XYZ file of C-alpha atoms in Angstrom:
365
model
C 238.738 -8.577 -142.016
C 240.333 -10.375 -139.053
C 238.318 -13.525 -138.367
C 236.157 -13.661 -135.215
C 237.181 -10.231 -133.919
C 235.239 -7.781 -136.081
C 238.463 -5.797 -136.501
C 239.543 -4.623 -139.977
C 243.076 -3.521 -140.840
C 243.143 -0.177 -142.616
C 245.903 -0.192 -145.249
C 247.764 3.088 -145.802
C 250.554 2.572 -148.318
C 253.793 4.441 -147.659
C 253.744 7.515 -149.924
C 257.566 7.657 -149.952
C 258.878 4.074 -149.999
C 262.576 3.339 -150.332
C 263.633 3.418 -153.986
C 263.912 -0.064 -155.525
C 267.594 0.388 -156.390
C 268.388 1.625 -152.885
C 266.461 -1.280 -151.388
C 268.410 -3.751 -153.533
C 271.683 -2.211 -152.345
C 270.651 -2.538 -148.701
C 269.687 -6.188 -149.171
C 273.078 -7.256 -150.551
C 274.492 -7.598 -147.030
C 271.812 -6.522 -144.538
C 273.451 -7.907 -141.404
C 270.961 -8.380 -138.586
C 268.440 -5.874 -137.252
C 269.653 -2.722 -138.992
C 267.726 -2.668 -142.295
C 263.983 -1.984 -141.946
C 261.085 -2.237 -144.374
C 258.683 0.506 -145.490
C 255.673 -0.307 -143.310
C 254.550 -1.300 -139.813
C 251.375 -2.587 -138.175
C 249.698 -0.957 -135.184
C 246.678 -1.843 -133.061
C 245.538 -0.034 -129.914
C 243.892 -1.287 -126.759
C 241.793 0.811 -124.388
C 240.237 -0.557 -121.225
C 236.478 -0.722 -121.679
C 236.783 -0.542 -125.469
C 239.096 -3.432 -126.259
C 241.279 -3.698 -129.355
C 240.757 -1.036 -132.015
C 242.398 1.192 -134.665
C 244.143 -1.602 -136.580
C 246.383 -0.176 -139.319
C 249.171 -1.054 -141.734
C 250.975 2.182 -142.492
C 254.322 3.810 -143.187
C 257.033 2.979 -140.684
C 257.621 6.096 -138.593
C 258.974 7.204 -135.208
C 256.646 7.034 -132.221
C 255.452 10.109 -130.398
C 255.207 9.324 -126.691
C 254.400 11.245 -123.563
C 257.314 11.092 -121.081
C 254.888 9.746 -118.480
C 253.921 6.722 -120.614
C 253.759 3.696 -118.326
C 256.218 1.555 -120.288
C 259.009 4.063 -119.677
C 258.644 3.738 -115.907
C 257.325 0.265 -115.103
C 258.539 -1.774 -118.096
C 255.249 -3.361 -119.112
C 256.480 -4.624 -122.464
C 256.549 -7.926 -124.351
C 257.709 -8.999 -127.800
C 258.083 -11.872 -130.244
C 260.648 -12.831 -132.870
C 259.729 -14.676 -136.069
C 260.678 -14.766 -139.741
C 259.118 -14.675 -143.190
C 260.961 -16.872 -145.692
C 261.243 -17.006 -149.448
C 260.348 -20.546 -150.459
C 262.093 -22.733 -153.014
C 259.236 -22.169 -155.472
C 259.430 -18.378 -155.106
C 256.518 -18.017 -152.686
C 256.684 -16.620 -149.165
C 255.800 -18.237 -145.860
C 255.837 -17.971 -142.085
C 257.043 -20.723 -139.747
C 254.720 -21.742 -136.901
C 253.164 -18.262 -136.456
C 250.369 -19.703 -134.301
C 252.996 -20.747 -131.740
C 254.300 -17.181 -131.624
C 250.751 -15.881 -131.169
C 250.126 -18.237 -128.249
C 253.428 -17.396 -126.568
C 252.641 -13.695 -126.984
C 249.410 -14.289 -125.064
C 251.268 -16.188 -122.330
C 253.802 -13.367 -121.986
C 250.980 -10.818 -121.792
C 249.277 -12.820 -119.040
C 252.467 -12.890 -116.952
C 253.028 -9.143 -117.403
C 249.409 -8.216 -116.483
C 248.708 -7.060 -120.040
C 245.642 -7.761 -122.211
C 245.931 -10.871 -124.354
C 245.955 -10.058 -128.054
C 243.568 -12.422 -129.898
C 245.473 -14.923 -132.012
C 243.566 -13.851 -135.132
C 244.692 -10.228 -134.771
C 248.307 -11.277 -134.207
C 248.317 -13.500 -137.290
C 246.541 -10.970 -139.500
C 248.918 -8.156 -138.520
C 251.922 -10.269 -139.474
C 250.378 -11.530 -142.710
C 249.369 -8.062 -143.865
C 252.795 -6.610 -143.139
C 254.650 -9.382 -144.991
C 252.298 -9.130 -147.961
C 252.937 -5.413 -148.402
C 256.709 -5.611 -147.717
C 257.569 -8.982 -149.301
C 260.125 -7.275 -151.601
C 262.250 -6.689 -148.493
C 262.992 -10.415 -148.153
C 266.637 -10.823 -149.247
C 267.364 -13.147 -152.171
C 270.673 -14.200 -150.590
C 271.148 -17.669 -149.142
C 269.865 -17.655 -145.569
C 268.175 -14.273 -145.934
C 264.753 -13.643 -144.398
C 262.439 -10.928 -143.156
C 262.687 -10.827 -139.373
C 259.392 -9.795 -137.773
C 259.158 -8.123 -134.390
C 255.639 -8.010 -132.932
C 255.650 -6.153 -129.612
C 253.327 -4.438 -127.162
C 253.933 -1.577 -124.747
C 251.937 0.069 -121.965
C 250.940 3.507 -123.289
C 248.779 5.011 -120.543
C 250.033 8.419 -119.365
C 250.104 7.781 -115.635
C 252.755 7.522 -112.905
C 250.978 5.136 -110.551
C 252.211 1.586 -110.043
C 249.435 -0.479 -111.618
C 248.751 -2.297 -114.890
C 248.215 0.220 -117.665
C 244.715 0.811 -119.023
C 246.031 1.520 -122.545
C 248.403 -0.433 -124.794
C 249.980 -0.129 -128.230
C 250.689 -3.273 -130.232
C 253.069 -2.981 -133.191
C 254.876 -5.117 -135.762
C 258.006 -3.957 -137.569
C 260.086 -5.880 -140.123
C 263.832 -6.089 -140.709
C 265.669 -7.646 -143.656
C 268.318 -9.949 -142.211
C 271.139 -12.273 -143.108
C 273.113 -14.495 -140.734
C 272.902 -13.669 -137.024
C 276.557 -14.495 -136.335
C 279.153 -12.964 -138.622
C 282.695 -13.939 -139.453
C 282.291 -17.453 -140.799
C 283.384 -19.098 -137.531
C 282.561 -22.826 -137.367
C 281.058 -22.401 -133.883
C 280.475 -19.929 -131.060
C 282.200 -19.707 -127.697
C 280.369 -19.262 -124.385
C 281.217 -17.567 -121.103
C 279.542 -19.106 -118.038
C 278.222 -16.268 -115.894
C 279.183 -16.721 -112.241
C 277.902 -13.436 -110.801
C 274.644 -12.896 -112.655
C 271.533 -14.960 -113.293
C 268.869 -14.511 -115.953
C 265.739 -15.518 -114.055
C 264.538 -16.986 -110.752
C 261.603 -19.246 -109.837
C 258.412 -17.219 -109.769
C 259.932 -14.523 -111.980
C 259.465 -13.659 -115.640
C 261.924 -16.140 -117.173
C 259.277 -17.882 -119.270
C 257.882 -14.582 -120.620
C 259.417 -12.884 -123.627
C 259.773 -9.459 -122.067
C 262.458 -6.838 -122.493
C 263.489 -6.924 -118.837
C 264.855 -10.454 -119.190
C 267.148 -9.303 -121.968
C 268.148 -6.096 -120.192
C 269.285 -8.140 -117.199
C 271.448 -10.313 -119.476
C 273.379 -7.443 -121.079
C 275.951 -6.935 -118.314
C 276.777 -10.643 -118.361
C 276.940 -10.566 -122.161
C 279.375 -7.641 -121.984
C 281.479 -9.679 -119.580
C 281.461 -12.552 -122.076
C 282.734 -10.264 -124.826
C 285.523 -8.990 -122.552
C 286.517 -12.611 -121.959
C 286.778 -13.162 -125.716
C 283.542 -15.155 -125.990
C 280.581 -14.733 -128.321
C 277.737 -15.381 -125.893
C 276.915 -15.825 -122.217
C 275.296 -18.923 -120.716
C 273.428 -18.685 -117.415
C 273.219 -21.022 -114.442
C 270.118 -21.428 -112.294
C 269.480 -18.753 -109.651
C 269.071 -21.135 -106.697
C 272.022 -23.524 -106.720
C 274.173 -21.775 -109.358
C 274.840 -25.242 -110.712
C 272.446 -26.133 -113.511
C 272.710 -24.901 -117.095
C 269.633 -22.892 -118.093
C 269.971 -20.963 -121.371
C 272.013 -18.373 -123.234
C 271.182 -14.683 -123.236
C 268.694 -15.261 -126.028
C 268.824 -18.930 -127.055
C 268.036 -22.386 -125.723
C 270.721 -25.063 -125.510
C 271.110 -28.776 -126.339
C 273.769 -31.375 -125.436
C 274.605 -34.380 -127.655
C 276.241 -37.566 -126.327
C 278.308 -40.373 -127.784
C 275.348 -42.766 -127.664
C 273.452 -40.463 -130.043
C 271.051 -39.128 -127.402
C 270.370 -35.477 -126.610
C 269.539 -33.492 -123.458
C 268.041 -30.040 -123.051
C 267.169 -28.253 -119.778
C 263.513 -28.687 -118.751
C 260.977 -25.874 -118.860
C 260.443 -25.069 -115.192
C 259.333 -21.448 -115.498
C 262.781 -19.856 -115.633
C 263.557 -20.722 -119.270
C 261.895 -19.279 -122.365
C 259.892 -22.008 -124.166
C 261.572 -21.549 -127.529
C 259.646 -22.417 -130.676
C 262.872 -23.541 -132.365
C 263.596 -25.668 -129.275
C 260.188 -27.315 -129.523
C 260.632 -27.915 -133.260
C 263.997 -29.606 -132.708
C 262.526 -31.857 -130.015
C 259.859 -33.047 -132.447
C 262.240 -33.470 -135.384
C 264.807 -35.363 -133.301
C 262.239 -37.800 -131.934
C 260.946 -38.417 -135.451
C 264.502 -39.402 -136.413
C 264.501 -41.986 -133.617
C 266.826 -39.893 -131.458
C 266.377 -40.198 -127.704
C 265.853 -36.719 -126.259
C 265.649 -36.069 -122.531
C 264.445 -32.861 -120.918
C 266.384 -32.915 -117.670
C 268.791 -30.784 -115.611
C 272.423 -30.787 -116.701
C 275.117 -29.258 -114.517
C 278.188 -27.209 -115.375
C 280.444 -29.762 -113.645
C 278.912 -32.577 -115.681
C 279.263 -30.527 -118.875
C 282.975 -30.074 -118.227
C 283.516 -33.717 -117.249
C 281.587 -35.099 -120.215
C 283.486 -32.857 -122.629
C 286.804 -34.041 -121.165
C 285.877 -37.736 -121.288
C 284.443 -37.565 -124.787
C 280.983 -38.644 -123.630
C 279.693 -35.248 -124.787
C 280.315 -34.942 -128.505
C 278.346 -31.816 -129.418
C 276.490 -28.835 -127.957
C 274.390 -26.330 -129.841
C 272.262 -23.265 -129.216
C 268.996 -22.590 -131.006
C 266.554 -19.761 -131.551
C 264.655 -17.894 -134.258
C 267.466 -15.459 -135.031
C 270.420 -17.853 -135.163
C 268.424 -21.054 -135.964
C 270.913 -23.767 -134.857
C 274.440 -22.729 -133.870
C 277.221 -25.114 -132.785
C 279.044 -24.403 -129.522
C 282.774 -25.040 -129.716
C 284.282 -23.713 -126.496
C 283.048 -22.952 -122.985
C 284.992 -20.630 -120.688
C 284.776 -20.115 -116.915
C 286.971 -18.281 -114.397
C 288.526 -21.702 -113.592
C 289.447 -22.376 -117.209
C 287.931 -23.388 -120.523
C 287.043 -26.622 -122.265
C 286.376 -27.611 -125.882
C 283.400 -29.632 -127.040
C 284.117 -32.383 -129.548
C 286.171 -31.071 -132.427
C 285.208 -27.479 -131.679
C 282.889 -27.195 -134.668
C 279.545 -28.400 -135.936
C 278.958 -32.061 -135.191
C 276.909 -34.532 -137.196
C 273.701 -34.205 -135.186
C 273.905 -30.413 -134.982
C 274.266 -30.268 -138.753
C 271.368 -32.678 -139.229
C 269.016 -30.719 -136.961
C 269.834 -27.447 -138.666
C 269.400 -28.828 -142.170
C 266.116 -30.589 -141.333
C 264.683 -27.420 -139.809
C 265.863 -25.037 -142.528
C 264.673 -27.330 -145.326
C 261.159 -27.313 -143.885
C 261.205 -23.554 -143.315
C 262.335 -22.942 -146.900
C 259.900 -25.376 -148.509
C 262.696 -27.741 -149.572
C 261.362 -30.727 -147.611
C 257.932 -32.147 -146.688
C 256.109 -30.408 -143.845
C 254.201 -33.194 -142.052
C 253.344 -30.992 -139.058
C 251.821 -28.154 -141.063
C 254.335 -25.706 -139.615
C 254.719 -23.627 -142.784
C 252.022 -21.025 -143.455
C 252.091 -19.909 -147.094
C 251.215 -16.288 -147.789
C 250.546 -16.611 -151.530
Protein backbone atom coordinates (compact mmCIF):
# COMPACT_ATOMS: atom_id res chain seq x y z
CA UNK A 1 0.00 0.00 0.00
CA UNK A 2 1.30 3.49 -0.84
CA UNK A 3 1.15 5.59 2.33
CA UNK A 4 -1.46 8.37 2.57
CA UNK A 5 -2.86 7.85 -0.94
CA UNK A 6 -5.02 4.74 -0.64
CA UNK A 7 -3.39 3.46 -3.84
CA UNK A 8 -2.08 -0.13 -4.01
CA UNK A 9 0.40 -1.36 -6.62
CA UNK A 10 -0.77 -4.53 -8.32
CA UNK A 11 2.24 -6.78 -9.01
CA UNK A 12 2.15 -8.82 -12.22
CA UNK A 13 5.40 -10.73 -12.63
CA UNK A 14 6.77 -11.00 -16.16
CA UNK A 15 5.81 -14.48 -17.42
CA UNK A 16 8.77 -14.51 -19.84
CA UNK A 17 11.71 -12.78 -18.13
CA UNK A 18 15.13 -12.66 -19.76
CA UNK A 19 17.05 -15.87 -19.09
CA UNK A 20 19.59 -15.52 -16.26
CA UNK A 21 22.53 -16.43 -18.50
CA UNK A 22 21.42 -13.96 -21.16
CA UNK A 23 20.97 -11.27 -18.52
CA UNK A 24 24.48 -11.91 -17.19
CA UNK A 25 25.88 -11.57 -20.71
CA UNK A 26 24.11 -8.24 -21.22
CA UNK A 27 25.42 -6.89 -17.91
CA UNK A 28 29.10 -7.52 -18.72
CA UNK A 29 29.31 -4.26 -20.67
CA UNK A 30 25.85 -2.65 -20.72
CA UNK A 31 26.91 0.79 -21.93
CA UNK A 32 24.32 3.44 -21.14
CA UNK A 33 20.59 3.35 -21.84
CA UNK A 34 20.42 0.32 -24.12
CA UNK A 35 19.89 -2.63 -21.74
CA UNK A 36 16.46 -2.72 -20.06
CA UNK A 37 15.05 -4.77 -17.20
CA UNK A 38 12.05 -7.11 -17.22
CA UNK A 39 9.42 -4.86 -15.63
CA UNK A 40 7.98 -1.34 -15.57
CA UNK A 41 5.64 0.66 -13.34
CA UNK A 42 2.53 2.45 -14.58
CA UNK A 43 -0.04 4.69 -12.91
CA UNK A 44 -2.87 6.54 -14.65
CA UNK A 45 -4.49 9.88 -13.96
CA UNK A 46 -7.99 10.89 -15.02
CA UNK A 47 -9.47 14.30 -14.31
CA UNK A 48 -12.22 13.92 -11.72
CA UNK A 49 -10.90 10.52 -10.61
CA UNK A 50 -7.30 11.28 -9.72
CA UNK A 51 -4.48 8.74 -9.70
CA UNK A 52 -5.48 5.11 -10.24
CA UNK A 53 -4.54 1.74 -11.80
CA UNK A 54 -1.09 1.45 -10.20
CA UNK A 55 0.78 -1.60 -11.54
CA UNK A 56 4.19 -3.23 -11.73
CA UNK A 57 4.14 -5.44 -14.80
CA UNK A 58 6.14 -6.78 -17.72
CA UNK A 59 7.95 -4.14 -19.74
CA UNK A 60 6.13 -3.82 -23.05
CA UNK A 61 5.56 -1.38 -25.92
CA UNK A 62 2.89 1.28 -25.50
CA UNK A 63 -0.24 1.35 -27.60
CA UNK A 64 -1.17 4.97 -28.29
CA UNK A 65 -3.79 6.76 -30.31
CA UNK A 66 -2.17 9.05 -32.92
CA UNK A 67 -4.18 11.94 -31.47
CA UNK A 68 -2.69 11.52 -27.98
CA UNK A 69 -1.92 14.99 -26.63
CA UNK A 70 1.76 14.36 -25.91
CA UNK A 71 2.45 13.72 -29.59
CA UNK A 72 1.17 17.17 -30.55
CA UNK A 73 1.71 19.53 -27.63
CA UNK A 74 4.68 17.93 -25.83
CA UNK A 75 3.23 17.76 -22.33
CA UNK A 76 5.90 15.46 -20.95
CA UNK A 77 8.28 15.42 -17.98
CA UNK A 78 10.83 12.95 -16.65
CA UNK A 79 13.40 12.21 -13.96
CA UNK A 80 16.75 10.43 -13.88
CA UNK A 81 17.99 8.51 -10.83
CA UNK A 82 19.92 5.36 -9.97
CA UNK A 83 19.70 2.28 -7.78
CA UNK A 84 23.09 1.19 -6.44
CA UNK A 85 24.55 -2.02 -5.11
CA UNK A 86 26.02 -1.20 -1.72
CA UNK A 87 29.35 -2.34 -0.30
CA UNK A 88 27.55 -4.81 1.98
CA UNK A 89 25.59 -6.33 -0.92
CA UNK A 90 22.34 -4.44 -0.30
CA UNK A 91 20.65 -2.04 -2.69
CA UNK A 92 19.78 1.62 -2.27
CA UNK A 93 18.51 4.79 -3.89
CA UNK A 94 20.19 8.19 -3.59
CA UNK A 95 18.01 11.14 -2.53
CA UNK A 96 14.81 9.81 -4.17
CA UNK A 97 12.69 12.34 -2.26
CA UNK A 98 14.53 15.13 -4.11
CA UNK A 99 13.64 13.52 -7.43
CA UNK A 100 10.01 13.23 -6.34
CA UNK A 101 9.86 16.92 -5.41
CA UNK A 102 11.50 18.03 -8.64
CA UNK A 103 9.05 15.86 -10.58
CA UNK A 104 6.22 17.77 -8.92
CA UNK A 105 7.85 21.11 -9.76
CA UNK A 106 8.26 20.08 -13.40
CA UNK A 107 4.62 18.97 -13.52
CA UNK A 108 3.48 22.32 -12.12
CA UNK A 109 5.39 24.23 -14.80
CA UNK A 110 4.00 22.02 -17.59
CA UNK A 111 0.36 22.32 -16.36
CA UNK A 112 0.29 18.63 -15.40
CA UNK A 113 -1.09 17.03 -12.23
CA UNK A 114 1.44 16.67 -9.43
CA UNK A 115 2.18 13.04 -8.63
CA UNK A 116 2.11 12.54 -4.83
CA UNK A 117 5.59 11.94 -3.46
CA UNK A 118 4.48 8.66 -1.87
CA UNK A 119 3.34 7.23 -5.21
CA UNK A 120 6.58 8.30 -6.91
CA UNK A 121 8.72 6.68 -4.21
CA UNK A 122 6.66 3.49 -4.05
CA UNK A 123 6.75 3.02 -7.83
CA UNK A 124 10.54 3.27 -7.84
CA UNK A 125 10.98 1.02 -4.80
CA UNK A 126 8.71 -1.69 -6.17
CA UNK A 127 10.42 -1.70 -9.55
CA UNK A 128 13.93 -1.94 -8.06
CA UNK A 129 12.85 -4.70 -5.68
CA UNK A 130 11.53 -6.88 -8.49
CA UNK A 131 14.41 -6.12 -10.92
CA UNK A 132 17.36 -5.85 -8.50
CA UNK A 133 19.19 -8.65 -10.39
CA UNK A 134 19.60 -6.18 -13.27
CA UNK A 135 22.05 -4.06 -11.25
CA UNK A 136 25.48 -4.76 -12.79
CA UNK A 137 28.19 -6.17 -10.52
CA UNK A 138 30.88 -4.22 -12.40
CA UNK A 139 32.64 -1.26 -10.82
CA UNK A 140 30.51 1.83 -11.39
CA UNK A 141 27.50 -0.16 -12.57
CA UNK A 142 23.99 0.82 -11.49
CA UNK A 143 20.34 0.55 -12.43
CA UNK A 144 19.31 3.81 -14.08
CA UNK A 145 15.67 4.65 -13.38
CA UNK A 146 13.55 6.79 -15.67
CA UNK A 147 10.26 7.95 -14.14
CA UNK A 148 8.26 9.95 -16.69
CA UNK A 149 4.76 11.21 -17.38
CA UNK A 150 2.98 11.95 -20.65
CA UNK A 151 -0.32 13.54 -21.62
CA UNK A 152 -2.52 10.70 -22.91
CA UNK A 153 -5.87 12.33 -23.67
CA UNK A 154 -7.04 11.73 -27.25
CA UNK A 155 -7.80 15.30 -28.25
CA UNK A 156 -6.41 17.85 -30.71
CA UNK A 157 -7.29 21.04 -28.85
CA UNK A 158 -4.59 23.23 -27.32
CA UNK A 159 -5.21 22.81 -23.59
CA UNK A 160 -3.78 20.82 -20.68
CA UNK A 161 -4.68 17.16 -21.06
CA UNK A 162 -7.34 15.63 -18.82
CA UNK A 163 -5.58 12.23 -18.80
CA UNK A 164 -1.98 11.26 -18.05
CA UNK A 165 0.17 8.13 -17.93
CA UNK A 166 3.01 7.92 -15.43
CA UNK A 167 5.65 5.23 -15.98
CA UNK A 168 9.00 4.06 -14.63
CA UNK A 169 11.42 1.97 -16.67
CA UNK A 170 14.87 0.70 -15.65
CA UNK A 171 18.13 0.36 -17.57
CA UNK A 172 21.31 -1.43 -16.51
CA UNK A 173 24.18 0.99 -17.07
CA UNK A 174 27.92 1.39 -16.84
CA UNK A 175 29.92 4.57 -17.39
CA UNK A 176 28.17 7.41 -19.23
CA UNK A 177 31.28 8.48 -21.15
CA UNK A 178 33.23 5.78 -22.94
CA UNK A 179 36.81 5.58 -24.12
CA UNK A 180 38.76 6.11 -20.92
CA UNK A 181 39.48 9.78 -21.67
CA UNK A 182 40.75 11.72 -18.63
CA UNK A 183 38.26 14.54 -19.32
CA UNK A 184 35.62 15.79 -21.74
CA UNK A 185 35.83 18.65 -24.21
CA UNK A 186 33.12 21.30 -24.65
CA UNK A 187 31.88 23.36 -27.58
CA UNK A 188 30.43 26.76 -26.63
CA UNK A 189 27.22 27.23 -28.60
CA UNK A 190 27.09 30.66 -30.25
CA UNK A 191 23.90 30.30 -32.29
CA UNK A 192 21.61 28.36 -29.98
CA UNK A 193 20.43 28.75 -26.40
CA UNK A 194 18.91 26.17 -24.08
CA UNK A 195 16.38 28.26 -22.18
CA UNK A 196 15.19 31.84 -21.66
CA UNK A 197 13.78 33.69 -18.64
CA UNK A 198 10.16 32.71 -18.12
CA UNK A 199 10.62 29.49 -20.10
CA UNK A 200 10.93 25.87 -19.04
CA UNK A 201 14.66 25.77 -18.24
CA UNK A 202 14.13 24.74 -14.62
CA UNK A 203 11.70 21.94 -15.56
CA UNK A 204 12.95 18.51 -16.55
CA UNK A 205 10.94 18.22 -19.74
CA UNK A 206 11.81 16.61 -23.05
CA UNK A 207 11.54 19.87 -24.99
CA UNK A 208 14.59 21.30 -23.24
CA UNK A 209 16.66 18.35 -24.40
CA UNK A 210 15.21 18.36 -27.91
CA UNK A 211 16.26 21.99 -28.31
CA UNK A 212 19.82 21.09 -27.26
CA UNK A 213 20.33 18.33 -29.84
CA UNK A 214 21.24 20.54 -32.81
CA UNK A 215 23.87 22.32 -30.71
CA UNK A 216 25.13 18.96 -29.44
CA UNK A 217 25.46 17.73 -33.03
CA UNK A 218 27.45 20.86 -33.80
CA UNK A 219 29.73 20.07 -30.85
CA UNK A 220 30.38 16.58 -32.19
CA UNK A 221 31.21 18.00 -35.64
CA UNK A 222 33.72 20.29 -33.95
CA UNK A 223 35.38 17.28 -32.31
CA UNK A 224 33.96 17.95 -28.84
CA UNK A 225 32.11 15.66 -26.45
CA UNK A 226 29.46 18.05 -25.17
CA UNK A 227 27.91 21.47 -25.74
CA UNK A 228 27.80 24.26 -23.16
CA UNK A 229 25.17 26.99 -23.42
CA UNK A 230 25.33 30.72 -22.78
CA UNK A 231 22.42 32.75 -21.41
CA UNK A 232 19.69 33.74 -23.87
CA UNK A 233 19.71 37.48 -23.07
CA UNK A 234 23.31 38.67 -23.20
CA UNK A 235 24.91 35.55 -24.75
CA UNK A 236 27.68 36.06 -22.23
CA UNK A 237 27.13 34.01 -19.10
CA UNK A 238 27.79 30.28 -18.77
CA UNK A 239 24.60 28.38 -17.91
CA UNK A 240 24.87 24.58 -18.23
CA UNK A 241 25.69 21.73 -20.59
CA UNK A 242 23.08 19.92 -22.65
CA UNK A 243 22.28 17.72 -19.67
CA UNK A 244 24.64 18.61 -16.81
CA UNK A 245 25.43 21.44 -14.42
CA UNK A 246 28.90 22.97 -14.28
CA UNK A 247 31.43 24.06 -11.62
CA UNK A 248 34.63 26.15 -11.78
CA UNK A 249 37.56 25.69 -9.37
CA UNK A 250 40.13 28.43 -8.65
CA UNK A 251 43.69 28.55 -7.41
CA UNK A 252 42.58 29.77 -3.98
CA UNK A 253 40.60 26.54 -3.53
CA UNK A 254 37.18 28.16 -3.98
CA UNK A 255 34.47 27.07 -6.40
CA UNK A 256 31.79 28.84 -8.46
CA UNK A 257 28.65 27.49 -10.10
CA UNK A 258 26.01 29.47 -12.04
CA UNK A 259 23.03 30.52 -9.89
CA UNK A 260 19.57 29.01 -10.25
CA UNK A 261 17.59 31.82 -11.86
CA UNK A 262 14.89 29.77 -13.59
CA UNK A 263 16.82 28.94 -16.76
CA UNK A 264 19.02 26.20 -15.27
CA UNK A 265 17.90 22.76 -14.09
CA UNK A 266 18.31 22.48 -10.29
CA UNK A 267 20.44 19.35 -10.37
CA UNK A 268 20.34 16.99 -7.41
CA UNK A 269 24.01 16.11 -7.97
CA UNK A 270 24.75 19.86 -8.09
CA UNK A 271 23.00 20.38 -4.76
CA UNK A 272 24.83 17.42 -3.22
CA UNK A 273 28.21 18.78 -4.30
CA UNK A 274 27.40 22.20 -2.85
CA UNK A 275 26.67 20.61 0.53
CA UNK A 276 29.69 18.29 0.47
CA UNK A 277 32.07 21.07 -0.57
CA UNK A 278 30.91 23.41 2.19
CA UNK A 279 31.30 20.61 4.73
CA UNK A 280 34.93 20.31 3.60
CA UNK A 281 35.43 24.01 4.35
CA UNK A 282 35.50 24.91 0.66
CA UNK A 283 34.14 28.34 -0.26
CA UNK A 284 31.44 27.90 -2.91
CA UNK A 285 29.79 30.84 -4.63
CA UNK A 286 26.64 30.67 -6.74
CA UNK A 287 27.20 33.57 -9.10
CA UNK A 288 27.34 34.37 -12.83
CA UNK A 289 30.55 33.48 -14.65
CA UNK A 290 31.20 34.69 -18.18
CA UNK A 291 32.81 33.00 -21.16
CA UNK A 292 35.41 35.79 -21.41
CA UNK A 293 36.31 35.35 -17.75
CA UNK A 294 36.50 31.57 -18.19
CA UNK A 295 38.99 31.98 -21.02
CA UNK A 296 41.04 34.61 -19.18
CA UNK A 297 41.16 32.66 -15.93
CA UNK A 298 42.23 29.49 -17.75
CA UNK A 299 45.02 31.40 -19.50
CA UNK A 300 46.28 33.07 -16.31
CA UNK A 301 46.14 29.91 -14.24
CA UNK A 302 43.61 31.39 -11.81
CA UNK A 303 41.16 28.70 -12.95
CA UNK A 304 42.64 25.32 -12.15
CA UNK A 305 39.71 22.97 -12.78
CA UNK A 306 36.22 22.76 -14.27
CA UNK A 307 33.81 19.87 -14.02
CA UNK A 308 30.32 18.89 -15.09
CA UNK A 309 27.93 16.94 -12.89
CA UNK A 310 24.67 15.05 -13.16
CA UNK A 311 23.02 11.74 -12.28
CA UNK A 312 24.20 9.93 -15.40
CA UNK A 313 27.84 11.03 -15.49
CA UNK A 314 28.20 11.85 -11.74
CA UNK A 315 31.26 14.18 -11.79
CA UNK A 316 33.19 14.59 -15.04
CA UNK A 317 36.32 16.75 -15.49
CA UNK A 318 36.38 19.29 -18.33
CA UNK A 319 39.72 19.49 -20.09
CA UNK A 320 39.22 21.68 -23.15
CA UNK A 321 36.76 24.36 -24.24
CA UNK A 322 36.36 25.27 -27.91
CA UNK A 323 34.75 28.32 -29.55
CA UNK A 324 34.74 29.66 -33.12
CA UNK A 325 37.53 32.05 -31.99
CA UNK A 326 39.73 29.24 -30.73
CA UNK A 327 40.09 26.81 -27.85
CA UNK A 328 41.63 26.84 -24.40
CA UNK A 329 42.75 24.15 -21.95
CA UNK A 330 41.82 24.07 -18.28
CA UNK A 331 44.61 23.23 -15.86
CA UNK A 332 46.43 20.11 -16.95
CA UNK A 333 43.54 19.00 -19.15
CA UNK A 334 42.48 16.21 -16.80
CA UNK A 335 40.87 15.63 -13.44
CA UNK A 336 42.11 18.05 -10.81
CA UNK A 337 42.41 17.47 -7.09
CA UNK A 338 39.08 19.01 -6.11
CA UNK A 339 37.17 17.35 -8.95
CA UNK A 340 38.55 13.99 -7.86
CA UNK A 341 37.68 14.70 -4.23
CA UNK A 342 34.08 15.69 -5.00
CA UNK A 343 33.53 12.62 -7.14
CA UNK A 344 35.00 10.22 -4.60
CA UNK A 345 33.07 11.75 -1.68
CA UNK A 346 29.79 11.52 -3.58
CA UNK A 347 30.31 8.01 -4.94
CA UNK A 348 31.44 6.66 -1.57
CA UNK A 349 28.21 7.85 0.03
CA UNK A 350 26.08 6.52 -2.83
CA UNK A 351 27.76 3.11 -2.60
CA UNK A 352 27.62 2.84 1.19
CA UNK A 353 31.41 3.11 1.52
CA UNK A 354 31.32 6.25 3.68
CA UNK A 355 29.07 7.69 6.42
CA UNK A 356 25.84 9.30 5.26
CA UNK A 357 25.24 12.19 7.69
CA UNK A 358 22.48 13.72 5.56
CA UNK A 359 20.39 10.57 5.27
CA UNK A 360 20.64 10.68 1.48
CA UNK A 361 20.83 6.91 0.99
CA UNK A 362 17.53 5.01 1.08
CA UNK A 363 18.12 1.29 1.63
CA UNK A 364 15.73 -1.09 -0.10
CA UNK A 365 16.52 -4.21 1.94
